[in-house]
Coordinates of C-alpha atoms in Angstrom, one line a residue:
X1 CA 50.3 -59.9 -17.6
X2 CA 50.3 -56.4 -18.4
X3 CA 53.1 -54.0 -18.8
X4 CA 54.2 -51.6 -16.6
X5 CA 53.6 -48.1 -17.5
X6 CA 56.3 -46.6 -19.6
X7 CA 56.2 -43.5 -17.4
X8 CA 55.5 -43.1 -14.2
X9 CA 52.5 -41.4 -12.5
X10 CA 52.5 -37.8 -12.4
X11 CA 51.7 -37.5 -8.4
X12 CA 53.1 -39.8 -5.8
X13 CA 50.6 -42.5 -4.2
X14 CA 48.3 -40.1 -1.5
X15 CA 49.5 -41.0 2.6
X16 CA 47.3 -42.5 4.3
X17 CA 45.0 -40.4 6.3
X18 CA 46.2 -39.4 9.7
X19 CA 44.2 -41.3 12.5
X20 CA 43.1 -38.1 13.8
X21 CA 41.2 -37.0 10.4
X22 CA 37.9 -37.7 9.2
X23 CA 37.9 -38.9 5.9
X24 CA 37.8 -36.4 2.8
X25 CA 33.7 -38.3 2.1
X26 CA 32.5 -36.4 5.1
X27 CA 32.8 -32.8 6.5
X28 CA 34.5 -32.8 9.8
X29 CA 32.4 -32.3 12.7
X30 CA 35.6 -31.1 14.7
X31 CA 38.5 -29.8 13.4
X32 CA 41.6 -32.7 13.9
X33 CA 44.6 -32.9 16.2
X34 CA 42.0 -31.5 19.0
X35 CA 42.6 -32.8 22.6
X36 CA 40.0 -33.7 24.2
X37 CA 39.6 -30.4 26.5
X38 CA 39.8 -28.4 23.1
X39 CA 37.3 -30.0 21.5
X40 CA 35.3 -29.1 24.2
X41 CA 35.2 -25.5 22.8
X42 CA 33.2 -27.1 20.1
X43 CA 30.9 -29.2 21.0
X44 CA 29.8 -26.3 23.0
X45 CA 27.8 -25.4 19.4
X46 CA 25.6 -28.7 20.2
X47 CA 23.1 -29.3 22.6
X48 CA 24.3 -32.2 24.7
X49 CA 21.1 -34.1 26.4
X50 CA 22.5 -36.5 29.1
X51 CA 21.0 -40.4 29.3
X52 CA 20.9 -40.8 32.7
X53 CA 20.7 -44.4 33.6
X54 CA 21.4 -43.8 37.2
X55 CA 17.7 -42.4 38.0
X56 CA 16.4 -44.6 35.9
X57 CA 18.5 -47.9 37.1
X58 CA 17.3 -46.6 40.9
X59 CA 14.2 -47.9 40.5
X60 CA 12.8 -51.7 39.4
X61 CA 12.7 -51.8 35.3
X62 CA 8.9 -52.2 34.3
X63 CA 9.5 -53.4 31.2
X64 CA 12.6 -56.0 30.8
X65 CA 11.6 -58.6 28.5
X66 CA 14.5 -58.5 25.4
X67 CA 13.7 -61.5 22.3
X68 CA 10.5 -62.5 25.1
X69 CA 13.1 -64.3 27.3
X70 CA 12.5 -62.5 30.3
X71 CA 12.8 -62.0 33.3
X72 CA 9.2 -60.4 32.6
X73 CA 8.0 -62.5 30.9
X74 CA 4.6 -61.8 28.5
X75 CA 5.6 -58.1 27.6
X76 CA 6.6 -56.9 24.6
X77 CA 9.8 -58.3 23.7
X78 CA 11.8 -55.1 24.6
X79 CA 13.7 -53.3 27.4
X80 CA 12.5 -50.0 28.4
X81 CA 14.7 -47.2 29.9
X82 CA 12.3 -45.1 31.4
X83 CA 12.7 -41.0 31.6
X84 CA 16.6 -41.8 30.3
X85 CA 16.7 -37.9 29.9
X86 CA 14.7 -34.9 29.7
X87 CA 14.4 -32.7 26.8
X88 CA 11.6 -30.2 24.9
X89 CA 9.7 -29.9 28.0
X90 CA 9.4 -34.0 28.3
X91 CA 11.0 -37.3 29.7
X92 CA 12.4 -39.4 26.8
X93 CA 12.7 -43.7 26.9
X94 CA 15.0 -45.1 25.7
X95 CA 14.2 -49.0 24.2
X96 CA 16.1 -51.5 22.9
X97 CA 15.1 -54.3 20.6
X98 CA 16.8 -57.5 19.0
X99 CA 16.3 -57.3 14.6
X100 CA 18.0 -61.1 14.8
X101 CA 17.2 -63.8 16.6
X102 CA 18.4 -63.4 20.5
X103 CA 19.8 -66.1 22.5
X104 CA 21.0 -65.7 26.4
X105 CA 21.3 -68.4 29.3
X106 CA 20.5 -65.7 32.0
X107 CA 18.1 -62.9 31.1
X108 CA 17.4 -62.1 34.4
X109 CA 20.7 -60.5 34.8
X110 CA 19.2 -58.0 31.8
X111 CA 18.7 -54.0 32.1
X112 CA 21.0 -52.3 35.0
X113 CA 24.1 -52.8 36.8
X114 CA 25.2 -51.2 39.8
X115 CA 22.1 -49.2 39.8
X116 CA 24.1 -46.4 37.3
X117 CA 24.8 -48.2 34.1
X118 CA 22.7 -50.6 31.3
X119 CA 23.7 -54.0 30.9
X120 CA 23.1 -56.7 28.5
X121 CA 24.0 -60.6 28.1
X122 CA 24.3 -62.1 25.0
X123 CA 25.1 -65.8 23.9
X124 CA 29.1 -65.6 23.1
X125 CA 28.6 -68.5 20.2
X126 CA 26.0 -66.1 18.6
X127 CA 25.9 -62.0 17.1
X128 CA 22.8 -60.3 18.7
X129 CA 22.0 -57.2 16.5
X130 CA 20.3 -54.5 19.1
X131 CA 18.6 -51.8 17.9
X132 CA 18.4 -48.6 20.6
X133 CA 15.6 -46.5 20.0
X134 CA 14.7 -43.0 21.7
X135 CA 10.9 -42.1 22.1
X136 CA 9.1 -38.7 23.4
X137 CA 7.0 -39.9 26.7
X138 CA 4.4 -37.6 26.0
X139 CA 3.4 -38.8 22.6
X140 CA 4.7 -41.9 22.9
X141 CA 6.7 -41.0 19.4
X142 CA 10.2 -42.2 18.2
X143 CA 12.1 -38.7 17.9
X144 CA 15.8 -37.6 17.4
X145 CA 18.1 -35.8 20.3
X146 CA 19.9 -33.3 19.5
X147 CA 23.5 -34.9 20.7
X148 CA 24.1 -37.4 23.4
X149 CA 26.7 -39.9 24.6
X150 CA 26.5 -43.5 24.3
X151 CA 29.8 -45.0 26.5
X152 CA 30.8 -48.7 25.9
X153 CA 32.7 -49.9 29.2
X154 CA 34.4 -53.1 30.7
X155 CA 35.0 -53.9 27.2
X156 CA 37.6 -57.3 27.8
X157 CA 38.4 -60.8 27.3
X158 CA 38.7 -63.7 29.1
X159 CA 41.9 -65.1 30.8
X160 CA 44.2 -65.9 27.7
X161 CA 42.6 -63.4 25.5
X162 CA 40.0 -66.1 25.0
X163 CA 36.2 -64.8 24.7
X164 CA 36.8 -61.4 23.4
X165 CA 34.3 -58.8 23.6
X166 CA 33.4 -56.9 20.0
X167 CA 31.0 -54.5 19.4
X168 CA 29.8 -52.7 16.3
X169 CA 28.1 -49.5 16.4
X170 CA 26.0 -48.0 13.9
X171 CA 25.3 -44.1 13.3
X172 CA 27.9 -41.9 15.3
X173 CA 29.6 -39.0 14.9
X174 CA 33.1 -39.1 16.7
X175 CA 33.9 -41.2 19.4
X176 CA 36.5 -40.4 22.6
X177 CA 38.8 -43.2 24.2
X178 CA 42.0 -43.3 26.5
X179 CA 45.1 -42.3 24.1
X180 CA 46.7 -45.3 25.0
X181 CA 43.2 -47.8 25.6
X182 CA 43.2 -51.7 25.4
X183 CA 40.5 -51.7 22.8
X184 CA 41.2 -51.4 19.0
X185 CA 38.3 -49.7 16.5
X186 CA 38.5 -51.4 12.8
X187 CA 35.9 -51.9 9.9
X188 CA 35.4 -47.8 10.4
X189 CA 32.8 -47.1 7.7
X190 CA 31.0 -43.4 6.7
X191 CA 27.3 -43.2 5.4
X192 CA 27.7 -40.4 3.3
X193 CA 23.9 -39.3 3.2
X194 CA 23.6 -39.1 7.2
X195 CA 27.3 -38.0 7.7
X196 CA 27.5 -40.1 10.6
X197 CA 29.7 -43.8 11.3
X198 CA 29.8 -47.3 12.1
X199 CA 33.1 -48.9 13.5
X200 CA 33.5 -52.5 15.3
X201 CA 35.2 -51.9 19.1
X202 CA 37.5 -55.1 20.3
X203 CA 38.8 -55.6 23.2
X204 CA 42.7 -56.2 23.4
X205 CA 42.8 -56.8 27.5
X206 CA 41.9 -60.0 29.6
X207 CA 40.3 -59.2 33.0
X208 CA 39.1 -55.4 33.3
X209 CA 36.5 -55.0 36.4
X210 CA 32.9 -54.2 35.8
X211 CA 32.5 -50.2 36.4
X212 CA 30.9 -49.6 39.5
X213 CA 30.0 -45.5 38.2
X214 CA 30.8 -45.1 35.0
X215 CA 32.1 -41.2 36.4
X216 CA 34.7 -42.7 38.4
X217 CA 36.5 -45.3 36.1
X218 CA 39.9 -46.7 37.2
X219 CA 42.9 -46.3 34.8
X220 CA 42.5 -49.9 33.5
X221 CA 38.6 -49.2 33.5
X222 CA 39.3 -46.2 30.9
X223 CA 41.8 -48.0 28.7
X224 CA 38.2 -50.6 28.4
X225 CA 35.9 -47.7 27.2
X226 CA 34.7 -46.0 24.7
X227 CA 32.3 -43.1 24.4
X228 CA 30.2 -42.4 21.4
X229 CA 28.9 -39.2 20.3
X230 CA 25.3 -39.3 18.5
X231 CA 24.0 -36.3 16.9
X232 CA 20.5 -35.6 15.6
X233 CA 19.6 -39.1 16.2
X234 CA 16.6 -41.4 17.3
X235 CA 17.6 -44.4 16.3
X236 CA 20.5 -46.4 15.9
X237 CA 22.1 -50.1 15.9
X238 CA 24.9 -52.4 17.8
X239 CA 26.0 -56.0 17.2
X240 CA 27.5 -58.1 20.1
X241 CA 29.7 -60.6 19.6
X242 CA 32.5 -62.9 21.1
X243 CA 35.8 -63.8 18.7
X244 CA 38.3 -66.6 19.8
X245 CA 35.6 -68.6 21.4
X246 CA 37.2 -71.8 23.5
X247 CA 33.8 -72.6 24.6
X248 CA 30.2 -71.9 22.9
X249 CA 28.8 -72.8 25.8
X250 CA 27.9 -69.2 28.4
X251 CA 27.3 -65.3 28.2
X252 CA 29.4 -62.3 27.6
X253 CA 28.3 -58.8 29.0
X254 CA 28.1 -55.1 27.5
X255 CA 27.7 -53.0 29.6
X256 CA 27.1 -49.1 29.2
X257 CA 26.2 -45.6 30.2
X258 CA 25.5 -42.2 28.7
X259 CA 28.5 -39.9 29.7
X260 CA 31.0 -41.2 31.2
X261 CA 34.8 -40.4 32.8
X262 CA 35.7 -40.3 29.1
X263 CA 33.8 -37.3 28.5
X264 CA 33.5 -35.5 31.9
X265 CA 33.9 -31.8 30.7
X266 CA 33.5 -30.2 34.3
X267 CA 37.3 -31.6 34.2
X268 CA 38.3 -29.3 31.6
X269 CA 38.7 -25.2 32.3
X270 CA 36.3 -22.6 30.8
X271 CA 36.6 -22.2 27.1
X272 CA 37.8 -19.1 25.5
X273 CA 35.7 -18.2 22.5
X274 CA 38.7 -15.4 21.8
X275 CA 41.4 -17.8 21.9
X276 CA 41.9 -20.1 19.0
X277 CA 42.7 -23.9 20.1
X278 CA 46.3 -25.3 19.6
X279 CA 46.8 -27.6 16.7
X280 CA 48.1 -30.1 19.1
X281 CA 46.8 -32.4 21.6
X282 CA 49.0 -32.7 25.3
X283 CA 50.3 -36.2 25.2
X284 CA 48.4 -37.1 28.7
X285 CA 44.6 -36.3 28.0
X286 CA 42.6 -38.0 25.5
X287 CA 42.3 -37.8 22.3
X288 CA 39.5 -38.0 19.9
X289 CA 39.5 -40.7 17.8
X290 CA 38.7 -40.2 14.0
X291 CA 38.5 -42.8 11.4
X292 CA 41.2 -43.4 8.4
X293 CA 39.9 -44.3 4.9
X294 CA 37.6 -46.8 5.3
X295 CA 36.5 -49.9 3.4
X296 CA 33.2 -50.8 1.5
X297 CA 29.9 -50.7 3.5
X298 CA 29.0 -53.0 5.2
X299 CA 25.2 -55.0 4.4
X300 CA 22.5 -53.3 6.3
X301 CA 20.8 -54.9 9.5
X302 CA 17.5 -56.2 9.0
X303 CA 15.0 -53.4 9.4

């Protein structure tokens, strides 16, 4: 074995990076220790473009038809999100695609819930790798939004913590979540050429209720959530999956919106463009959540 140094290091082993900072491999999209009303002053710089699943959720999807295993059969093997927002002058789709094999017992159950939110079933002995794609109506082109949110909800487990609910996400910013939620966020990851971040959600609760609006969550209903902020994006990835599996035998369920209680700014007062923000967040509103140092990348999806 080898020998111990005969002196010891000149600097002292670095801390570990407060949960509220980004990572030194990445410039900060918002300064850290920001509440979640502060940061508001901030994202005021971005052009937020809401995905509205409600109007589109109103109305009977046309195209629902994810790995060709229905319920519409003989489509492309897709779901389409029709007029999901409006931006440049246009409505925008939004369609989402398996890039591995997809396996469900009940498709039909596939695209909304409650009329307000997506919703997707996936095999719990199996990952399904999604891809979510954004396309201009009018040219029928894939094309990037300026900044939108993407919220995970009723992320839980069965009774006994068995079936637990984990999702990775591919290609965000910064993400928002109860300061005290019943979801953890590991495997947090930077691409250093995109700036943006992917990060696996679990759920660490048995039992939460589907959301009925994603605007008017419960408390338990928030502690299940996550929102995701994507910026400059048309594209980007999510990978379903079920841990502690008793049974390999049924469905889990994700289930998601664009904004969300998580990130309902009219809550907040009028920023002050005069008035610097505090360095620290009040204890009783959320928090944003920024990554620690992370580990190695992770392989890339299939394209």
């Amino acid at each position: 074995p080898a020998l111990p140094p005969s002196t010891p290091p000149s600097t002292p082993p670095s801390l570990p990076v407060p949960p509220t900072m980004l990572p030194p491999t990445l410039p900060p999209l918002l300064p850290s220790n920001l509440s979640f009303c502060e940061a508001h002053q901030y994202l005021n710089d971005l052009t937020l473009v809401e995905l509205d699943f409600s109007t589109v959720c109103d109305s009977n999807l046309t195209i629902n038809n994810l790995g060709g295993l229905g319920p519409k059969s003989g489509q492309d093997p897709v779901i389409v999100y029709p007029n999901i927002s409006r931006y440049d002058g246009t409505a925008w789709n939004l369609n989402v695609s398996n890039v591995t094999d997809y396996m469900v017992n009940e498709p039909f159950k596939n695209g909304c819930a409650n009329n307000k939110t997506g919703f997707l079933e996936y095999d719990r002995s199996k990952v399904a790798n999604l891809r979510f794609t954004l396309w201009r109506a009018d040219t029928g082109e894939k094309a990037s939004l300026p900044a939108f949110f993407l919220s995970l909800l009723d992320l839980d487990a069965g009774k006994g913590l068995k079936e637990i609910e984990s999702v990775g996400v591919v290609g965000w910013k910064t993400f928002f979540s109860h300061p005290n939620p019943h979801i953890s966020v590991s495997d947090l990851v930077p691409d250093a050429s995109s700036g943006t971040y992917s990060a696996t959600v679990t759920a660490t609760h048995a039992r939460v209720a589907n959301a009925e609006d994603p605007m008017e969550l419960t408390l338990e209903q928030r502690k299940a959530a996550i929102a995701f902020l994507f910026v400059d994006t048309s594209e980007f990835t999510m990978s379903l999956s079920t841990l502690n599996t008793k049974d390999p035998d049924g469905n889990r369920v994700v289930q998601f919106s664009g904004p969300s209680a998580l990130v309902d700014f009219n809550t907040c007062p009028s920023p002050s463009p005069s008035s610097p923000p505090p360095t620290a967040p009040p204890p009783a509103q959320p928090t944003i959540m920024l990554p620690s140092t992370p580990p190695s990348l992770p392989p890339s999806l299939p394209p």
